[in-house]
mmCIF file of C-alpha atoms in Angstrom:
data_model
loop_
_atom_site.group_PDB
_atom_site.id
_atom_site.type_symbol
_atom_site.label_atom_id
_atom_site.label_comp_id
_atom_site.label_asym_id
_atom_site.label_seq_id
_atom_site.Cartn_x
_atom_site.Cartn_y
_atom_site.Cartn_z
ATOM 1 C CA MET A 15 42.826 1.244 64.899
ATOM 2 C CA ILE A 16 41.617 -0.952 62.058
ATOM 3 C CA PHE A 17 41.458 0.460 58.525
ATOM 4 C CA SER A 18 39.682 -1.273 55.671
ATOM 5 C CA ALA A 19 41.381 -1.749 52.320
ATOM 6 C CA GLY A 20 38.541 0.153 50.663
ATOM 7 C CA ALA A 21 39.075 3.158 52.911
ATOM 8 C CA LEU A 22 42.826 3.164 52.261
ATOM 9 C CA GLY A 23 42.331 2.885 48.483
ATOM 10 C CA ALA A 24 39.581 5.500 48.208
ATOM 11 C CA PRO A 25 41.940 8.543 47.920
ATOM 12 C CA ALA A 26 43.917 6.788 45.188
ATOM 13 C CA ILE A 27 40.760 5.919 43.226
ATOM 14 C CA THR A 28 39.445 9.466 43.541
ATOM 15 C CA SER A 29 42.696 10.966 42.308
ATOM 16 C CA ALA A 30 42.778 8.552 39.393
ATOM 17 C CA GLN A 31 39.192 9.482 38.416
ATOM 18 C CA GLU A 32 40.065 13.178 38.604
ATOM 19 C CA ALA A 33 43.091 12.603 36.387
ATOM 20 C CA VAL A 34 40.976 10.770 33.808
ATOM 21 C CA ALA A 35 38.333 13.501 33.888
ATOM 22 C CA ALA A 36 40.972 16.174 33.434
ATOM 23 C CA ALA A 37 42.600 14.408 30.502
ATOM 24 C CA PRO A 38 41.669 15.876 27.125
ATOM 25 C CA VAL A 39 39.170 13.790 25.199
ATOM 26 C CA ALA A 40 39.897 13.436 21.514
ATOM 27 C CA PRO A 41 36.876 14.357 19.413
ATOM 28 C CA VAL A 42 35.217 11.447 17.632
ATOM 29 C CA VAL A 43 34.847 12.068 13.940
ATOM 30 C CA THR A 44 31.831 10.352 12.372
ATOM 31 C CA THR A 45 31.161 9.997 8.696
ATOM 32 C CA ALA A 46 27.566 10.647 7.742
ATOM 33 C CA VAL A 47 26.085 7.951 5.541
ATOM 34 C CA PRO A 48 24.109 9.646 2.774
ATOM 35 C CA ALA A 49 20.529 8.452 2.858
ATOM 36 C CA ALA A 50 18.800 7.759 -0.429
ATOM 37 C CA VAL A 51 15.940 10.218 -0.179
ATOM 38 C CA PRO A 52 14.215 11.426 -3.348
ATOM 39 C CA ALA A 53 13.419 15.052 -3.901
ATOM 40 C CA LEU A 54 10.275 15.103 -1.805
ATOM 41 C CA MET A 55 7.259 15.925 -3.927
ATOM 42 C CA ALA A 56 4.705 18.302 -2.488
ATOM 43 C CA PRO A 57 1.214 16.827 -2.152
ATOM 44 C CA THR A 58 -1.571 18.277 -4.269
ATOM 45 C CA PRO A 59 -4.510 19.545 -2.181
ATOM 46 C CA GLY A 60 -7.603 17.445 -2.782
ATOM 47 C CA ILE A 61 -5.692 14.547 -4.393
ATOM 48 C CA GLY A 62 -4.469 11.532 -2.471
ATOM 49 C CA GLN A 63 -5.583 12.843 0.900
ATOM 50 C CA PRO A 64 -8.781 13.536 2.856
ATOM 51 C CA SER A 65 -10.528 16.736 1.814
ATOM 52 C CA GLY A 66 -12.964 17.002 4.710
ATOM 53 C CA GLY A 67 -16.030 16.242 2.578
ATOM 54 C CA TRP A 68 -18.353 13.289 2.372
ATOM 55 C CA ASN A 69 -17.383 12.268 -1.158
ATOM 56 C CA LEU A 70 -14.894 9.555 -1.997
ATOM 57 C CA GLN A 71 -11.350 10.633 -2.780
ATOM 58 C CA GLN A 72 -10.539 11.315 -6.414
ATOM 59 C CA PRO A 73 -9.683 7.912 -7.959
ATOM 60 C CA MET A 74 -6.133 7.417 -9.243
ATOM 61 C CA THR A 75 -6.206 3.847 -10.585
ATOM 62 C CA ASP A 76 -8.347 2.179 -13.223
ATOM 63 C CA TYR A 77 -10.304 0.016 -10.813
ATOM 64 C CA ALA A 78 -10.657 2.979 -8.447
ATOM 65 C CA VAL A 79 -12.391 4.827 -11.293
ATOM 66 C CA GLU A 80 -14.592 1.765 -11.835
ATOM 67 C CA ALA A 81 -15.434 1.633 -8.129
ATOM 68 C CA ASN A 82 -16.206 5.353 -8.115
ATOM 69 C CA ASN A 83 -18.610 4.929 -11.030
ATOM 70 C CA MET A 84 -20.290 2.001 -9.332
ATOM 71 C CA VAL A 85 -20.821 3.968 -6.127
ATOM 72 C CA TYR A 86 -22.233 7.085 -7.777
ATOM 73 C CA ASN A 87 -24.044 5.492 -10.727
ATOM 74 C CA VAL A 88 -25.339 2.230 -9.228
ATOM 75 C CA LEU A 89 -25.270 2.002 -5.436
ATOM 76 C CA ASN A 90 -26.234 5.554 -4.499
ATOM 77 C CA PRO A 91 -29.232 5.731 -6.913
ATOM 78 C CA VAL A 92 -30.479 2.327 -5.726
ATOM 79 C CA MET A 93 -30.130 3.271 -2.049
ATOM 80 C CA PHE A 94 -31.772 6.645 -2.625
ATOM 81 C CA GLY A 95 -34.669 5.078 -4.530
ATOM 82 C CA VAL A 96 -35.249 2.388 -1.880
ATOM 83 C CA ALA A 97 -35.076 4.927 0.953
ATOM 84 C CA VAL A 98 -37.552 7.294 -0.738
ATOM 85 C CA PHE A 99 -39.934 4.440 -1.605
ATOM 86 C CA VAL A 100 -39.926 3.066 1.953
ATOM 87 C CA LEU A 101 -40.437 6.558 3.388
ATOM 88 C CA ILE A 102 -43.429 7.218 1.110
ATOM 89 C CA LEU A 103 -44.885 3.767 1.814
ATOM 90 C CA LEU A 104 -44.484 4.266 5.555
ATOM 91 C CA ALA A 105 -46.143 7.704 5.469
ATOM 92 C CA TRP A 106 -49.024 6.431 3.323
ATOM 93 C CA THR A 107 -49.553 3.420 5.618
ATOM 94 C CA MET A 108 -49.596 5.610 8.722
ATOM 95 C CA PHE A 109 -52.151 7.981 7.136
ATOM 96 C CA ARG A 110 -54.328 5.481 5.302
ATOM 97 C CA TYR A 111 -54.634 2.931 8.098
ATOM 98 C CA ARG A 112 -54.795 5.218 11.124
ATOM 99 C CA ALA A 113 -57.401 4.454 13.780
ATOM 100 C CA ALA A 114 -59.547 7.464 12.916
ATOM 101 C CA ALA A 115 -59.947 6.309 9.304
ATOM 102 C CA ASN A 116 -60.406 2.647 10.210
ATOM 103 C CA PRO A 117 -62.575 2.251 13.297
ATOM 104 C CA VAL A 118 -63.014 -1.423 12.386
ATOM 105 C CA PRO A 119 -59.574 -2.851 11.518
ATOM 106 C CA SER A 120 -59.126 -5.230 8.642
ATOM 107 C CA LYS A 121 -58.801 -8.923 9.407
ATOM 108 C CA ASN A 122 -56.761 -9.856 6.334
ATOM 109 C CA SER A 123 -53.815 -12.034 7.379
ATOM 110 C CA HIS A 124 -51.700 -11.813 4.242
ATOM 111 C CA ASN A 125 -51.665 -10.723 0.626
ATOM 112 C CA THR A 126 -50.063 -13.076 -1.872
ATOM 113 C CA THR A 127 -49.414 -10.376 -4.477
ATOM 114 C CA ILE A 128 -47.603 -8.134 -2.023
ATOM 115 C CA GLU A 129 -45.538 -11.018 -0.667
ATOM 116 C CA VAL A 130 -44.404 -11.975 -4.174
ATOM 117 C CA ILE A 131 -43.514 -8.362 -4.969
ATOM 118 C CA TRP A 132 -41.454 -7.763 -1.832
ATOM 119 C CA THR A 133 -39.545 -10.995 -2.482
ATOM 120 C CA VAL A 134 -38.898 -10.624 -6.228
ATOM 121 C CA VAL A 135 -38.064 -6.903 -6.352
ATOM 122 C CA PRO A 136 -35.208 -7.035 -3.776
ATOM 123 C CA ALA A 137 -33.813 -10.093 -5.559
ATOM 124 C CA LEU A 138 -33.811 -8.203 -8.869
ATOM 125 C CA ILE A 139 -32.096 -5.247 -7.208
ATOM 126 C CA LEU A 140 -29.349 -7.556 -5.922
ATOM 127 C CA VAL A 141 -28.913 -9.038 -9.389
ATOM 128 C CA VAL A 142 -28.494 -5.540 -10.856
ATOM 129 C CA ILE A 143 -25.832 -4.771 -8.240
ATOM 130 C CA ALA A 144 -24.107 -8.158 -8.600
ATOM 131 C CA PHE A 145 -22.897 -7.821 -12.195
ATOM 132 C CA PRO A 146 -20.784 -4.651 -11.784
ATOM 133 C CA SER A 147 -19.597 -5.750 -8.329
ATOM 134 C CA PHE A 148 -18.333 -9.118 -9.628
ATOM 135 C CA ARG A 149 -16.500 -7.357 -12.448
ATOM 136 C CA LEU A 150 -14.938 -4.929 -9.969
ATOM 137 C CA LEU A 151 -13.827 -7.735 -7.669
ATOM 138 C CA ALA A 152 -12.273 -9.608 -10.589
ATOM 139 C CA ASN A 153 -10.340 -6.529 -11.697
ATOM 140 C CA GLN A 154 -9.199 -5.798 -8.155
ATOM 141 C CA TYR A 155 -8.076 -9.281 -7.134
ATOM 142 C CA ASP A 156 -6.896 -10.692 -10.465
ATOM 143 C CA PRO A 157 -3.862 -8.475 -11.113
ATOM 144 C CA PRO A 158 -1.802 -8.364 -14.289
ATOM 145 C CA LYS A 159 1.861 -9.353 -14.298
ATOM 146 C CA ALA A 160 3.699 -7.196 -11.797
ATOM 147 C CA ASP A 161 6.552 -4.884 -12.750
ATOM 148 C CA ILE A 162 7.623 -4.367 -9.132
ATOM 149 C CA THR A 163 6.992 -6.333 -5.949
ATOM 150 C CA ILE A 164 7.008 -4.669 -2.528
ATOM 151 C CA LYS A 165 6.545 -6.349 0.831
ATOM 152 C CA ALA A 166 4.775 -4.264 3.490
ATOM 153 C CA THR A 167 5.072 -5.514 7.070
ATOM 154 C CA GLY A 168 2.940 -3.931 9.777
ATOM 155 C CA HIS A 169 4.395 -3.244 13.212
ATOM 156 C CA GLN A 170 2.951 -1.544 16.264
ATOM 157 C CA TRP A 171 2.876 1.201 15.065
ATOM 158 C CA TYR A 172 4.761 1.754 11.820
ATOM 159 C CA TRP A 173 5.304 0.104 8.444
ATOM 160 C CA GLU A 174 8.387 -1.692 7.165
ATOM 161 C CA TYR A 175 8.955 -1.912 3.411
ATOM 162 C CA GLU A 176 11.113 -4.377 1.492
ATOM 163 C CA TYR A 177 12.107 -4.319 -2.189
ATOM 164 C CA PRO A 178 12.913 -7.980 -2.996
ATOM 165 C CA ASP A 179 13.371 -7.367 -6.734
ATOM 166 C CA GLN A 180 16.040 -4.729 -6.101
ATOM 167 C CA GLY A 181 18.277 -6.679 -3.731
ATOM 168 C CA GLY A 182 16.004 -6.948 -0.717
ATOM 169 C CA PHE A 183 16.817 -3.673 1.043
ATOM 170 C CA THR A 184 14.361 -2.591 3.740
ATOM 171 C CA PHE A 185 13.477 0.548 5.656
ATOM 172 C CA ASP A 186 10.984 1.675 8.258
ATOM 173 C CA SER A 187 8.291 4.284 7.683
ATOM 174 C CA VAL A 188 7.292 6.242 10.800
ATOM 175 C CA MET A 189 4.787 9.069 11.070
ATOM 176 C CA LEU A 190 6.166 12.610 11.241
ATOM 177 C CA THR A 191 5.438 14.773 14.242
ATOM 178 C CA ASN A 192 3.214 17.800 13.715
ATOM 179 C CA GLU A 193 6.280 20.052 13.768
ATOM 180 C CA GLU A 194 8.117 17.940 11.176
ATOM 181 C CA ALA A 195 5.034 17.840 8.953
ATOM 182 C CA ALA A 196 4.712 21.620 9.180
ATOM 183 C CA GLN A 197 8.364 22.071 8.192
ATOM 184 C CA ARG A 198 7.873 19.779 5.195
ATOM 185 C CA GLY A 199 4.578 21.426 4.279
ATOM 186 C CA THR A 200 2.536 18.229 4.344
ATOM 187 C CA PRO A 201 -0.687 17.318 6.197
ATOM 188 C CA LYS A 202 -0.203 16.338 9.813
ATOM 189 C CA LEU A 203 -0.833 12.740 10.881
ATOM 190 C CA LEU A 204 -0.475 11.610 7.243
ATOM 191 C CA ASP A 205 3.152 11.992 6.121
ATOM 192 C CA VAL A 206 6.074 9.771 7.143
ATOM 193 C CA ASP A 207 9.835 10.043 7.333
ATOM 194 C CA ASN A 208 10.474 7.438 4.592
ATOM 195 C CA ARG A 209 7.839 7.194 1.899
ATOM 196 C CA LEU A 210 7.129 4.137 -0.197
ATOM 197 C CA VAL A 211 8.573 5.038 -3.620
ATOM 198 C CA VAL A 212 7.295 3.526 -6.887
ATOM 199 C CA PRO A 213 7.578 4.488 -10.576
ATOM 200 C CA VAL A 214 4.721 5.999 -12.509
ATOM 201 C CA GLY A 215 2.841 3.666 -14.838
ATOM 202 C CA ALA A 216 4.177 0.464 -13.230
ATOM 203 C CA THR A 217 2.074 -2.428 -11.976
ATOM 204 C CA VAL A 218 3.048 -2.682 -8.311
ATOM 205 C CA LYS A 219 2.309 -5.880 -6.388
ATOM 206 C CA VAL A 220 2.099 -5.356 -2.615
ATOM 207 C CA LEU A 221 2.577 -8.321 -0.296
ATOM 208 C CA THR A 222 1.172 -7.570 3.149
ATOM 209 C CA THR A 223 1.978 -9.291 6.419
ATOM 210 C CA SER A 224 2.431 -8.378 10.077
ATOM 211 C CA ALA A 225 4.992 -8.880 12.819
ATOM 212 C CA ASP A 226 2.584 -8.649 15.758
ATOM 213 C CA VAL A 227 -1.175 -8.049 15.355
ATOM 214 C CA ILE A 228 -3.563 -7.652 12.422
ATOM 215 C CA HIS A 229 -3.016 -4.416 10.496
ATOM 216 C CA SER A 230 -4.540 -3.251 7.219
ATOM 217 C CA PHE A 231 -2.779 -1.594 4.281
ATOM 218 C CA ALA A 232 -5.263 0.928 2.860
ATOM 219 C CA MET A 233 -4.895 3.625 0.209
ATOM 220 C CA PRO A 234 -8.297 5.253 -0.535
ATOM 221 C CA ALA A 235 -7.200 7.061 -3.720
ATOM 222 C CA PHE A 236 -6.149 3.700 -5.194
ATOM 223 C CA TYR A 237 -9.257 1.867 -3.887
ATOM 224 C CA MET A 238 -6.833 -0.529 -2.190
ATOM 225 C CA LYS A 239 -7.220 -2.225 1.175
ATOM 226 C CA MET A 240 -5.649 -5.481 2.280
ATOM 227 C CA ASP A 241 -5.249 -6.965 5.764
ATOM 228 C CA ALA A 242 -1.743 -7.676 7.085
ATOM 229 C CA VAL A 243 -2.028 -10.853 9.157
ATOM 230 C CA PRO A 244 0.797 -12.369 11.255
ATOM 231 C CA GLY A 245 2.163 -15.548 9.690
ATOM 232 C CA ARG A 246 0.354 -14.993 6.403
ATOM 233 C CA ILE A 247 1.086 -13.220 3.108
ATOM 234 C CA ASN A 248 -1.780 -11.413 1.376
ATOM 235 C CA GLU A 249 -1.529 -9.762 -2.013
ATOM 236 C CA THR A 250 -2.934 -6.615 -3.595
ATOM 237 C CA TRP A 251 -1.833 -4.311 -6.394
ATOM 238 C CA PHE A 252 -2.131 -0.862 -7.916
ATOM 239 C CA LYS A 253 -1.051 1.104 -10.969
ATOM 240 C CA THR A 254 -1.273 4.858 -11.363
ATOM 241 C CA ASP A 255 -0.232 7.060 -14.260
ATOM 242 C CA ARG A 256 -0.029 10.284 -12.263
ATOM 243 C CA PRO A 257 3.141 11.257 -10.358
ATOM 244 C CA GLY A 258 2.467 12.614 -6.908
ATOM 245 C CA VAL A 259 2.113 11.811 -3.226
ATOM 246 C CA TYR A 260 -0.772 9.730 -1.900
ATOM 247 C CA PHE A 261 -1.671 9.169 1.730
ATOM 248 C CA GLY A 262 -3.365 6.199 3.354
ATOM 249 C CA GLN A 263 -3.440 4.543 6.745
ATOM 250 C CA CYS A 264 -3.772 1.343 8.706
ATOM 251 C CA SER A 265 -7.512 0.759 8.728
ATOM 252 C CA GLU A 266 -7.590 -2.072 11.262
ATOM 253 C CA LEU A 267 -7.890 -1.533 15.021
ATOM 254 C CA CYS A 268 -4.328 -2.574 15.900
ATOM 255 C CA GLY A 269 -3.835 -1.005 19.323
ATOM 256 C CA THR A 270 -3.575 2.288 21.163
ATOM 257 C CA LYS A 271 -1.651 4.067 18.388
ATOM 258 C CA HIS A 272 -3.791 2.758 15.553
ATOM 259 C CA GLY A 273 -4.484 6.332 14.420
ATOM 260 C CA TYR A 274 -0.762 7.121 14.110
ATOM 261 C CA MET A 275 0.246 4.571 11.481
ATOM 262 C CA PRO A 276 -0.109 6.337 8.118
ATOM 263 C CA ILE A 277 1.032 5.234 4.665
ATOM 264 C CA ALA A 278 2.650 7.633 2.194
ATOM 265 C CA ILE A 279 3.304 6.506 -1.389
ATOM 266 C CA GLU A 280 5.411 8.723 -3.642
ATOM 267 C CA VAL A 281 4.986 8.034 -7.357
ATOM 268 C CA LEU A 282 8.026 9.260 -9.304
ATOM 269 C CA PRO A 283 8.929 9.466 -12.992
ATOM 270 C CA ARG A 284 10.914 6.433 -14.069
ATOM 271 C CA ALA A 285 14.289 8.187 -14.254
ATOM 272 C CA GLN A 286 13.966 9.584 -10.726
ATOM 273 C CA TYR A 287 12.814 6.215 -9.425
ATOM 274 C CA ASP A 288 15.796 4.439 -11.013
ATOM 275 C CA ALA A 289 18.151 6.995 -9.458
ATOM 276 C CA TRP A 290 16.538 6.446 -6.043
ATOM 277 C CA ILE A 291 16.840 2.664 -6.386
ATOM 278 C CA ALA A 292 20.521 2.976 -7.343
ATOM 279 C CA ALA A 293 21.167 5.216 -4.326
ATOM 280 C CA LYS A 294 19.328 2.834 -2.015
ATOM 281 C CA GLN A 295 21.296 -0.141 -3.318
ATOM 282 C CA LYS A 296 24.569 1.747 -2.835
ATOM 283 C CA GLU A 297 23.513 2.779 0.660
ATOM 284 C CA ASN A 298 22.860 -0.869 1.567
ATOM 285 C CA GLY A 299 25.913 -2.305 -0.206
ATOM 286 C CA ILE A 300 23.896 -4.101 -2.879
ATOM 287 C CA GLU A 301 25.341 -4.715 -6.312
ATOM 288 C CA PRO A 302 22.757 -3.923 -8.999
ATOM 289 C CA LYS A 303 21.666 -6.910 -11.008
ATOM 290 C CA GLN A 304 22.551 -6.971 -14.685
ATOM 291 C CA ALA A 305 19.522 -6.872 -16.911
ATOM 292 C CA ALA A 306 18.739 -10.208 -18.486
ATOM 293 C CA ASP A 307 18.347 -8.616 -21.909
ATOM 294 C CA ALA A 308 21.547 -6.553 -21.695
ATOM 295 C CA PRO A 309 23.516 -6.634 -24.965
ATOM 296 C CA VAL A 310 26.350 -9.110 -24.915
ATOM 297 C CA ASP A 311 29.684 -8.062 -26.373
ATOM 298 C CA ALA A 312 30.349 -9.544 -29.753
ATOM 299 C CA ALA A 313 32.484 -12.643 -29.582
ATOM 300 C CA VAL A 314 36.120 -12.023 -30.420
ATOM 301 C CA PRO A 315 37.110 -14.259 -33.318
ATOM 302 C CA ALA A 316 39.702 -16.832 -32.362
ATOM 303 C CA ALA A 317 43.175 -16.211 -33.700
ATOM 304 C CA ALA A 318 43.951 -18.279 -36.782
ATOM 305 C CA PRO A 319 46.524 -21.010 -36.111
ATOM 306 C CA ALA A 320 50.024 -20.265 -37.283
ATOM 307 C CA PRO A 321 50.933 -22.033 -40.550
ATOM 308 C CA ILE A 322 53.007 -25.172 -40.096
ATOM 309 C CA PRO A 323 56.342 -25.170 -41.934
ATOM 310 C CA VAL A 324 56.575 -27.556 -44.885
ATOM 311 C CA ALA A 325 59.300 -29.688 -43.306
ATOM 312 C CA ASP A 326 57.359 -30.071 -40.083
ATOM 313 C CA ALA A 327 54.235 -30.908 -42.024
ATOM 314 C CA ALA A 328 56.036 -33.672 -43.933
ATOM 315 C CA ALA A 329 57.382 -35.136 -40.692
ATOM 316 C CA ALA A 330 53.926 -35.068 -39.155
ATOM 317 C CA ASP A 331 52.488 -36.916 -42.178
ATOM 318 C CA ALA A 332 55.182 -39.576 -41.939
ATOM 319 C CA ALA A 333 54.527 -40.049 -38.199
ATOM 320 C CA ALA A 334 50.770 -40.378 -38.662
ATOM 321 C CA PRO A 335 49.457 -43.995 -38.789
ATOM 322 C CA ALA A 336 48.230 -45.220 -42.109
ATOM 323 C CA VAL A 337 44.493 -45.412 -42.495
ATOM 324 C CA GLN A 338 43.336 -48.867 -43.556
#
């Protein structure tokens, strides 16, 4: 009979495996790394999130207030007036020039007065709209000096945030499941595991880019929307004086999970923000930078030289060359 080496060694291998399986396994002790998570603020209903109505969200930045005023005080009245005028004109034309009232139709080809009116009036309307819109664009895209810079990188389908001014630490921001949102008490499809944290009253510059496709960083309460384009850095900014939680989203069609890529910004008082930054730096092994204007210790005066004995002084004078 012929036996293979594998067949002869099989019982030995099986017994060895059984011995290993029967051996006690020492438990692995892991040390949890404390994550720098601020005390999560509860969102305020009707502020920084959709309310289910047709109005714009309550504005929380200066240029958002300006945009709100422009919409309700300029654009909406103009659109309403034009729509009502066209509706009345259309109804009057249909009634006045119907076939029953005009058995013999008019043969006029044009009317110079009417043509001038319908050219000049729309141009004047655009001029009225242009002045506040130019001012709004200038305020939105000509930011003041930034206090904090944050880089937001879009991925399919989550956001990555970087704090270059605080050592360059980064973290991902992924949407919570409906169960996790319910446990936290926040709106579903809007909150994330790691919120973007900024201090209240600071001018925040946001640099947007993408790692794959075009995304868009949008925060309606701040009147902020900027595309995140692969291979390019775009810039936007915001400043709010109200602590709280504000929700936005990616507003560019970026793929199948486009609707599951929210943005959550948590605005904290300065002391809480500084504590969060310190915890994040410690978590990532970053040494905090010393402030440039930190007080410098007073210079220690140099010790006065010991007096030279008289005899040594006389010898030194004798050894010195004579000055011509």
